[in-house]
mmCIF file of C-alpha atoms and ligand atoms in Angstrom:
data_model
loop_
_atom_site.group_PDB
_atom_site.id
_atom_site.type_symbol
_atom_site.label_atom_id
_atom_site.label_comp_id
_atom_site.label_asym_id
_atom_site.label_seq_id
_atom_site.Cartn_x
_atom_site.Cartn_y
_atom_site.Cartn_z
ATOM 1 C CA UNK A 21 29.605 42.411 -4.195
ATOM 2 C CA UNK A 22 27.310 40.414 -2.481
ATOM 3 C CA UNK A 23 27.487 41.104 1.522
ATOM 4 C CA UNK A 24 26.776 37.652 3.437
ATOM 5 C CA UNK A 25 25.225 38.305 6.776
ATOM 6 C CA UNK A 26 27.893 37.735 9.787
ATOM 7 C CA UNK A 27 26.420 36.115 13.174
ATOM 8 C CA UNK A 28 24.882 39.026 15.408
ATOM 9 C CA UNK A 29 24.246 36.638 18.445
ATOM 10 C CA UNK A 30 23.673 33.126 19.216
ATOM 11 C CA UNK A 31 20.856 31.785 21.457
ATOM 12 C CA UNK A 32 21.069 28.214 23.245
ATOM 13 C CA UNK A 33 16.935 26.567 24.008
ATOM 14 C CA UNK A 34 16.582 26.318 27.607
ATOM 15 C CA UNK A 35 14.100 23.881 28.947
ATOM 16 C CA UNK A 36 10.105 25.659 30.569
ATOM 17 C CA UNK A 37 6.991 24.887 30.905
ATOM 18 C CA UNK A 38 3.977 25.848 29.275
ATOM 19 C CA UNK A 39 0.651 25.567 28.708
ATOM 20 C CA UNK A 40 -1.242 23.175 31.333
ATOM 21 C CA UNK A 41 2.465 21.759 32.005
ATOM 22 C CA UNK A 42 4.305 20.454 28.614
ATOM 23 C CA UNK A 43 7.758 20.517 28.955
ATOM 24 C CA UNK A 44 9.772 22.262 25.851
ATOM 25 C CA UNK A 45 12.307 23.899 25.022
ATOM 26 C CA UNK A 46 11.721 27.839 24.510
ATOM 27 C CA UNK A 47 14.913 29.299 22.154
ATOM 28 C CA UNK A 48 13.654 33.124 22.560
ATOM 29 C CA UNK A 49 10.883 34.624 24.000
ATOM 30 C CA UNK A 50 9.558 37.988 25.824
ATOM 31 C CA UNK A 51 12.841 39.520 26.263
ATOM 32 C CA UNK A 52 14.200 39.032 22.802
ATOM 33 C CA UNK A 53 11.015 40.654 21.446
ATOM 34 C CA UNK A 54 12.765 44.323 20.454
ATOM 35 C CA UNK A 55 16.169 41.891 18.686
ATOM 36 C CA UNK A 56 14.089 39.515 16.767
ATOM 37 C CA UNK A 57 10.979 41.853 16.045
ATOM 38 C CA UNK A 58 8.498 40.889 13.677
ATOM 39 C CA UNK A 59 9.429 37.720 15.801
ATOM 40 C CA UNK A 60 7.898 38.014 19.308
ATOM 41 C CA UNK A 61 8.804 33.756 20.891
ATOM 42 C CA UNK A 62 9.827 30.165 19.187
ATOM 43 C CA UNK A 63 9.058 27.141 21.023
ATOM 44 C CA UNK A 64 10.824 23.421 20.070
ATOM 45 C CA UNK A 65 8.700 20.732 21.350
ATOM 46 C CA UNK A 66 10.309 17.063 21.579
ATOM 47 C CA UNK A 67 10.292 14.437 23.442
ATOM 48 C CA UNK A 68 9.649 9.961 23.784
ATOM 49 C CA UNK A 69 7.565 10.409 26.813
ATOM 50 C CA UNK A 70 3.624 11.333 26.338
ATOM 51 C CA UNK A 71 3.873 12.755 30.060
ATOM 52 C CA UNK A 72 5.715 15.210 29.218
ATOM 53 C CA UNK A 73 3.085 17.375 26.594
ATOM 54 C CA UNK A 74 -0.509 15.168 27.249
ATOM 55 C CA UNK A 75 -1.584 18.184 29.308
ATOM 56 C CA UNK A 76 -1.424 20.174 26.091
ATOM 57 C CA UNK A 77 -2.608 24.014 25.767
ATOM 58 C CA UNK A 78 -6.497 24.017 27.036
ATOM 59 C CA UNK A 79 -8.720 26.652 25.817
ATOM 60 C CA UNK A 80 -7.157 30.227 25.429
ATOM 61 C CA UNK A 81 -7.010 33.103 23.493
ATOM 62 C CA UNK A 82 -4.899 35.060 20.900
ATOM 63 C CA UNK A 83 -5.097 38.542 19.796
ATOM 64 C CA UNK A 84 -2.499 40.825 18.025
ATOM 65 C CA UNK A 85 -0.146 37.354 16.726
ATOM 66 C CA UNK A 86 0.209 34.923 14.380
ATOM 67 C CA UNK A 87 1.287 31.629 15.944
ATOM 68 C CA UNK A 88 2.900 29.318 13.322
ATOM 69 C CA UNK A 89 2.951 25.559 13.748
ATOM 70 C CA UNK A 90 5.356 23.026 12.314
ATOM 71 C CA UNK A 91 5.482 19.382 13.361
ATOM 72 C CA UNK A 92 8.136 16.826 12.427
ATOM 73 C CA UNK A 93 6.344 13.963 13.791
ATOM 74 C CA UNK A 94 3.491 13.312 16.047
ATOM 75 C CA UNK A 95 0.062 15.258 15.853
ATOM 76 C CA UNK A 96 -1.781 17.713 17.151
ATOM 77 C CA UNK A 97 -5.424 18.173 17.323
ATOM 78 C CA UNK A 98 -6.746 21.857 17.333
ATOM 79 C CA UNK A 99 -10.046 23.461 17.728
ATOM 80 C CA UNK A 100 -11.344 26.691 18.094
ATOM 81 C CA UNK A 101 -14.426 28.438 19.491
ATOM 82 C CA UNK A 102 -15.961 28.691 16.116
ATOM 83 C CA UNK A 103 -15.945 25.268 15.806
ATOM 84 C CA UNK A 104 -12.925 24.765 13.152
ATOM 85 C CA UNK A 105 -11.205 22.028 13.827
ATOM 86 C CA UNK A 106 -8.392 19.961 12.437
ATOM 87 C CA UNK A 107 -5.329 17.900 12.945
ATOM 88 C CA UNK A 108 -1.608 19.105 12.205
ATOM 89 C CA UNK A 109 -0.034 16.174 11.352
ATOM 90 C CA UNK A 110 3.992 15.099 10.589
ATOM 91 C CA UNK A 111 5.184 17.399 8.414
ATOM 92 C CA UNK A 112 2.357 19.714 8.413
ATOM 93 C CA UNK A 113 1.933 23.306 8.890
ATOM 94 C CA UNK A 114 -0.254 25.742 10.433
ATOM 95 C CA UNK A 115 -0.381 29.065 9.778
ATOM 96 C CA UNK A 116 -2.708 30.760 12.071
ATOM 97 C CA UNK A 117 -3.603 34.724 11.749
ATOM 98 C CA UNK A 118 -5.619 35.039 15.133
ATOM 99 C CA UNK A 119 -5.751 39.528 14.106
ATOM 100 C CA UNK A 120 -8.735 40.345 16.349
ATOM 101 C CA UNK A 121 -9.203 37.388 17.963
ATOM 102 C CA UNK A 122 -9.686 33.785 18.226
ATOM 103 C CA UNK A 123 -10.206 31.251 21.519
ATOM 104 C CA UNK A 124 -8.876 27.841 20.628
ATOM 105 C CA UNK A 125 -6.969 24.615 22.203
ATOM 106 C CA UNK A 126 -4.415 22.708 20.986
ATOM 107 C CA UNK A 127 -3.746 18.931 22.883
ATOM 108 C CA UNK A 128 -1.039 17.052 21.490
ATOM 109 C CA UNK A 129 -1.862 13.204 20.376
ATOM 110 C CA UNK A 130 -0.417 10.260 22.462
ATOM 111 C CA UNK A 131 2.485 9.015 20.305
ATOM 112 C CA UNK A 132 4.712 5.657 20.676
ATOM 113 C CA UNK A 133 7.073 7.502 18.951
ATOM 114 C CA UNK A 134 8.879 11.163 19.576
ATOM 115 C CA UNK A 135 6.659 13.784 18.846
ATOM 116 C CA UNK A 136 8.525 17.206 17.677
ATOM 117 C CA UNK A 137 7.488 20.043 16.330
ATOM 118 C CA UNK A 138 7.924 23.985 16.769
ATOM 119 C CA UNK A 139 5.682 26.804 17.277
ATOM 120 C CA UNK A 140 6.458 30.335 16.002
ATOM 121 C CA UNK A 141 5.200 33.784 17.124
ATOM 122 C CA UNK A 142 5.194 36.190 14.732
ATOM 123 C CA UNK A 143 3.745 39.724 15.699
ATOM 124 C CA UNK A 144 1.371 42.043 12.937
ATOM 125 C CA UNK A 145 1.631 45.572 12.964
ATOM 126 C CA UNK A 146 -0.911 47.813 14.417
ATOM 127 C CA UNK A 147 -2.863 48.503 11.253
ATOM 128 C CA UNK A 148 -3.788 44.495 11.005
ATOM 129 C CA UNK A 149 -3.536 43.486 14.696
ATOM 130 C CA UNK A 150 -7.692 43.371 14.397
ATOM 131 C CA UNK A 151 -8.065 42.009 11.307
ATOM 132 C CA UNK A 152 -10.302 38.952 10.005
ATOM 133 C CA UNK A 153 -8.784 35.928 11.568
ATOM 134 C CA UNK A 154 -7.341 33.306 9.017
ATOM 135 C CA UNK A 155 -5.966 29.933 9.201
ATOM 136 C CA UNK A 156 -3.649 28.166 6.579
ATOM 137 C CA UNK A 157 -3.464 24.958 6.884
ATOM 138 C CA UNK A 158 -0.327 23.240 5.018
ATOM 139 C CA UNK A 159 -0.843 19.162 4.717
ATOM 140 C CA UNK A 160 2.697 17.858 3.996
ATOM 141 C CA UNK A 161 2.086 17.015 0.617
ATOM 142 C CA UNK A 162 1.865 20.661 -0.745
ATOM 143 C CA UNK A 163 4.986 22.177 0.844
ATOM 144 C CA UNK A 164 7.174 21.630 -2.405
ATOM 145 C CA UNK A 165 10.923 20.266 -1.725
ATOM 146 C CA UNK A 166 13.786 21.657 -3.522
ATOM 147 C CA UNK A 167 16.702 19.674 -4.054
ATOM 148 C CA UNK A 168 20.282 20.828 -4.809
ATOM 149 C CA UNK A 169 22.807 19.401 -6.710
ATOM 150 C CA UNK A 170 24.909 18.636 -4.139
ATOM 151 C CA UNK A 171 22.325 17.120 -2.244
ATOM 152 C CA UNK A 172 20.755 19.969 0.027
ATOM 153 C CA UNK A 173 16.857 19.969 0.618
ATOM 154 C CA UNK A 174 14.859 22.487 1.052
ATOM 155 C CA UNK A 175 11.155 22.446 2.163
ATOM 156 C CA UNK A 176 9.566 25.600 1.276
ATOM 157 C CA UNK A 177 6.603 26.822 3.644
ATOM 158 C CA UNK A 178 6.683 30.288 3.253
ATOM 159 C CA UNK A 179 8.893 32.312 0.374
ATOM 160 C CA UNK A 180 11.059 31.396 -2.623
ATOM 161 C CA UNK A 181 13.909 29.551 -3.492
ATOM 162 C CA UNK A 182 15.504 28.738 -6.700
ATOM 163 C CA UNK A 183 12.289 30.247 -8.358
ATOM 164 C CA UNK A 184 10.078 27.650 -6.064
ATOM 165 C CA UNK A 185 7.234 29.374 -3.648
ATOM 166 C CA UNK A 186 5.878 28.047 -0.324
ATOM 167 C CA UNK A 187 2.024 27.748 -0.224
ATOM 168 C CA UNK A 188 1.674 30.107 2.682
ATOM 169 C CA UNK A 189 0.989 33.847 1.225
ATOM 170 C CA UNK A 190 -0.162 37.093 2.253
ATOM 171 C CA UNK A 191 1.271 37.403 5.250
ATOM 172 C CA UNK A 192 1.821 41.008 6.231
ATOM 173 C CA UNK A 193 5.534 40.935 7.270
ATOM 174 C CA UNK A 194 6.385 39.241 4.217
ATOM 175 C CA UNK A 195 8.687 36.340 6.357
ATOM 176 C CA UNK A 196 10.289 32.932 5.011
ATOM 177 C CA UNK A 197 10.166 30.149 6.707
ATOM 178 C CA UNK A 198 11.966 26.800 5.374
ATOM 179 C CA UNK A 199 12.950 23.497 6.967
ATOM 180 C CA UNK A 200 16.951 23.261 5.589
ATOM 181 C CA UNK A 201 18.492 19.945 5.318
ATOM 182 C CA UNK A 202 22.273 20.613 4.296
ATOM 183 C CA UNK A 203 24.637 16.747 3.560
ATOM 184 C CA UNK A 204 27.993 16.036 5.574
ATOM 185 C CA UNK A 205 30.329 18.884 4.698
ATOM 186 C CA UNK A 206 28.380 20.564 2.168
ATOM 187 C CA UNK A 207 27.461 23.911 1.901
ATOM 188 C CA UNK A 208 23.676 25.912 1.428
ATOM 189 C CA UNK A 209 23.555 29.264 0.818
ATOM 190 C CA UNK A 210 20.690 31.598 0.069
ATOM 191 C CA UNK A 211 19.835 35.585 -0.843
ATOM 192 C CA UNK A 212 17.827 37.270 2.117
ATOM 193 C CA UNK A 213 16.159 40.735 1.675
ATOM 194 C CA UNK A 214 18.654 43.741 2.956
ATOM 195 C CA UNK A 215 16.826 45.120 6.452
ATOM 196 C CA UNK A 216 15.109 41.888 7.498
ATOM 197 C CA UNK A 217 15.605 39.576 10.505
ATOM 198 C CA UNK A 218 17.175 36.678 10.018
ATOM 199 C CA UNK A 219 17.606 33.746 11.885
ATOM 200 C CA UNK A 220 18.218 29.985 11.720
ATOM 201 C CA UNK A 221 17.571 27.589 14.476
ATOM 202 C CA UNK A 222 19.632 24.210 14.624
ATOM 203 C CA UNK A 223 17.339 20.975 15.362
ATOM 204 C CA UNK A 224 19.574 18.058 14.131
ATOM 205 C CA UNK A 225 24.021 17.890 13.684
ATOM 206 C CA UNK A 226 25.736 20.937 13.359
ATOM 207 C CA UNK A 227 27.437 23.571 11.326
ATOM 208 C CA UNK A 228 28.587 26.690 10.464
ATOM 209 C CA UNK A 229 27.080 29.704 9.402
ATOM 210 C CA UNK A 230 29.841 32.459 8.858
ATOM 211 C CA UNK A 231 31.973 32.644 6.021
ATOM 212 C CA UNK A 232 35.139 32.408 8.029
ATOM 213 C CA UNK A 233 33.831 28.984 9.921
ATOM 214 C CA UNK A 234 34.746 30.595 12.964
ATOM 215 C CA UNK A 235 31.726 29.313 15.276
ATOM 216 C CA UNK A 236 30.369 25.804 15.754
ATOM 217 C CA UNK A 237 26.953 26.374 15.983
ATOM 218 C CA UNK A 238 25.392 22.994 17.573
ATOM 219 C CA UNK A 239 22.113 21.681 17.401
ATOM 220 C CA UNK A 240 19.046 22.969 20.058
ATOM 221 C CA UNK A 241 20.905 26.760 18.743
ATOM 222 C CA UNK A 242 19.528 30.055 17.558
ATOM 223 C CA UNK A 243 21.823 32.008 15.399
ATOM 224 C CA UNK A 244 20.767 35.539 14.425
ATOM 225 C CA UNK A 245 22.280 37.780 12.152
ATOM 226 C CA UNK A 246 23.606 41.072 11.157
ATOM 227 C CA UNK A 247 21.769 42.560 8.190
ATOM 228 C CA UNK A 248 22.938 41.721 5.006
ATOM 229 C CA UNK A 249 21.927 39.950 1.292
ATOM 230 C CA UNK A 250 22.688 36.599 1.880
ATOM 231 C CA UNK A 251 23.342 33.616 4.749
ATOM 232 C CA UNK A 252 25.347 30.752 4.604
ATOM 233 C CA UNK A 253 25.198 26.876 6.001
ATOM 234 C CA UNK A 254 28.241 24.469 5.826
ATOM 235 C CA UNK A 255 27.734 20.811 7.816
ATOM 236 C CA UNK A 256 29.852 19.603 9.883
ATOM 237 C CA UNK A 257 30.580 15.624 9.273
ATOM 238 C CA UNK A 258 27.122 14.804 9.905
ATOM 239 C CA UNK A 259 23.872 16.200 8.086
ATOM 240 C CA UNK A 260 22.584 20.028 9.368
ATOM 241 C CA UNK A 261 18.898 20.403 9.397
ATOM 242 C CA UNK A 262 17.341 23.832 10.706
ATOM 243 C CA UNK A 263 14.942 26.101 10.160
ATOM 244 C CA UNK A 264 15.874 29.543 8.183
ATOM 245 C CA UNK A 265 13.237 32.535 9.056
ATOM 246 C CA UNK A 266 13.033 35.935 8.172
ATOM 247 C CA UNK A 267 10.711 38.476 8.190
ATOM 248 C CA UNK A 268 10.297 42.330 8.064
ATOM 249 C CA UNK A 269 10.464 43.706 11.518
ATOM 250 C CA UNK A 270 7.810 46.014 12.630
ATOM 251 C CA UNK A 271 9.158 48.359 14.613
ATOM 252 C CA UNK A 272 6.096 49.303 16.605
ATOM 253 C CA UNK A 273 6.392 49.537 20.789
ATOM 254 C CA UNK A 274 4.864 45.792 22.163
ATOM 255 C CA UNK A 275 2.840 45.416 25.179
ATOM 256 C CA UNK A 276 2.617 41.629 25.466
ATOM 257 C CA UNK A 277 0.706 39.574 27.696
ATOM 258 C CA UNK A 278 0.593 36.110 27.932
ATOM 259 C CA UNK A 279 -0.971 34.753 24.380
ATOM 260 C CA UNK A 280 -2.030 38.568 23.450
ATOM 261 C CA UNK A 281 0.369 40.753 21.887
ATOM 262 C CA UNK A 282 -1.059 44.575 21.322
ATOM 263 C CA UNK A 283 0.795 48.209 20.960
ATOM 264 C CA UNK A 284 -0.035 49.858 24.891
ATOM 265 C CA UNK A 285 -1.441 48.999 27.926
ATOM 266 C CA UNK A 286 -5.121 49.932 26.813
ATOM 267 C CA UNK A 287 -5.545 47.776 23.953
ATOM 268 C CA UNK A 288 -4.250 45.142 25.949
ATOM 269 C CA UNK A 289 -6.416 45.417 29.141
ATOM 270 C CA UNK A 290 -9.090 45.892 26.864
ATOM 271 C CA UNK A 291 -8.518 42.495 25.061
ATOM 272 C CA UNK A 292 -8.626 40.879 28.939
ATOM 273 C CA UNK A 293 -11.607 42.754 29.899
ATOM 274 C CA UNK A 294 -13.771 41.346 26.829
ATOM 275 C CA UNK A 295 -12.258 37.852 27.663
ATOM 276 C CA UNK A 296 -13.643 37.952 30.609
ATOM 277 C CA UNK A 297 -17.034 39.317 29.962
ATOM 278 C CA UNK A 298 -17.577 37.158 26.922
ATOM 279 C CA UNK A 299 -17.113 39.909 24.215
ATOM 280 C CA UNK A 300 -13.593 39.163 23.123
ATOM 281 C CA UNK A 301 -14.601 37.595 19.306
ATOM 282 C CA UNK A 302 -14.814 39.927 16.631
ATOM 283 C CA UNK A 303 -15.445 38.126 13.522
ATOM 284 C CA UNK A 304 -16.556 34.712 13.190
HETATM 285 MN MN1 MN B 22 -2.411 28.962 21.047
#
């Protein structure tokens, strides 16, 4: 008998400010870093009005994290202090190991439109915390989409579904990551690996996500669950989209600072202390 995962805890996005003064909407962060571990923060950016993320992130660093990137519309330019540099674009995806360290900026475009998009943390064990860093970049076009026969869609970034792969591999706590688009009053469901974290985070209508429909989970929501083989989705009257991640958790103690995410207080002074005198890049 198959054991569907029951709702552990449910999170509600609360409006901060980051970087040089964007205004999003962070649904976990540095205090859910032990309950959603390999996950360490998730940020939903959206809004109409350019004032509100023109300021972008300036120039900073990363070590310890991978910081995933998934816009729904808009753009965002990126460049780093090697001198990569790119543009994620609407329904692209970057996937961005920073191991022993990278400096970069990313500065939102002006848009007429909304710009939206999330960023992920996801935190790598101590054994690859200084490894090589690596980006994957995702354009659109090669994140397959699966679609059900009653009318779900699935775009596949990271891990399988219904025999399909996402294009982003190798990545050391072996995580998911799909954008889920369930129809009015239909129902997605999909097997998760026993022991992972799970979670799904509602962007558009809303739904539920227990067998037993006993919790409207609206949109701007985090729902994470109890360990188990498989999750569930039924819409409401109007059409559920959210994003389904899971990942193996770690498990490892976390001293986090800012954009640096090491194991104790050493390692992490240490990555400061080379910031500062020009020493922090490891591999280039
Ligand atoms: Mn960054």
């Amino acid at each position: 008998m198959v054991k569907t995962r029951r709702i552990k805890t449910i999170m509600k996005a609360k409006p901060t400010i980051e970087g040089a003064g964007v205004r999003l909407k962070r649904v976990f962060g540095y205090h859910e870093k032990e309950l959603m571990d390999p996950f360490l923060l998730l940020d939903h950016f959206g809004s109409e009005n350019p004032d509100d993320y023109m300021k972008g992130f300036p120039w900073h660093p990363h070590r310890g994290i991978e910081t995933i990137t998934y816009m729904i519309e808009g753009q965002v330019k990126h460049e780093d202090s090697l001198g990569n540099s790119g543009s994620i674009e609407s329904g692209d995806l970057q996937w961005m190991t920073a191991g022993s360290g990278i400096i970069h900026q990313e500065m939102p475009h002006r848009s007429d439109d909304i710009m939206m998009g999330f960023q992920l943390w996801a935190n790598l064990p101590s054994s690859s915390k200084m490894m090589h860093p690596r980006y994957q970049d995702i354009k659109s076009s090669e994140i397959p989409e699966i679609v059900r026969e009653d009318g779900s869609s699935v775009r596949i970034i990271c891990g399988k579904l219904d025999g399909t792969c996402g294009p982003v591999s190798e990545i050391v706590t072996d995580p998911e990551y799909m954008d889920v688009i369930v129809p009015p009053s239909k129902e997605f469901t999909h097997s998760v690996k026993k022991g992972h974290t799970v979670f799904v985070y509602v962007f558009e209508g809303e739904g539920y996500f227990d067998e037993n429909m006993d919790r409207l989970i609206k949109s701007e929501h985090l729902v994470l669950f109890e360990d188990g083989e498989r999750v569930v989705a039924k819409a409401k009257d109007k059409r559920l989209r959210f994003l389904l991640v899971s990942g193996m958790p770690i498990g490892e103690p976390i001293a986090w600072y800012g954009p640096i995410v090491m194991n104790n207080r050493e390692e992490l002074d240490l990555a400061f202390r080379e910031y500062r005198e020009g020493t922090f890049i490891k591999h280039s």
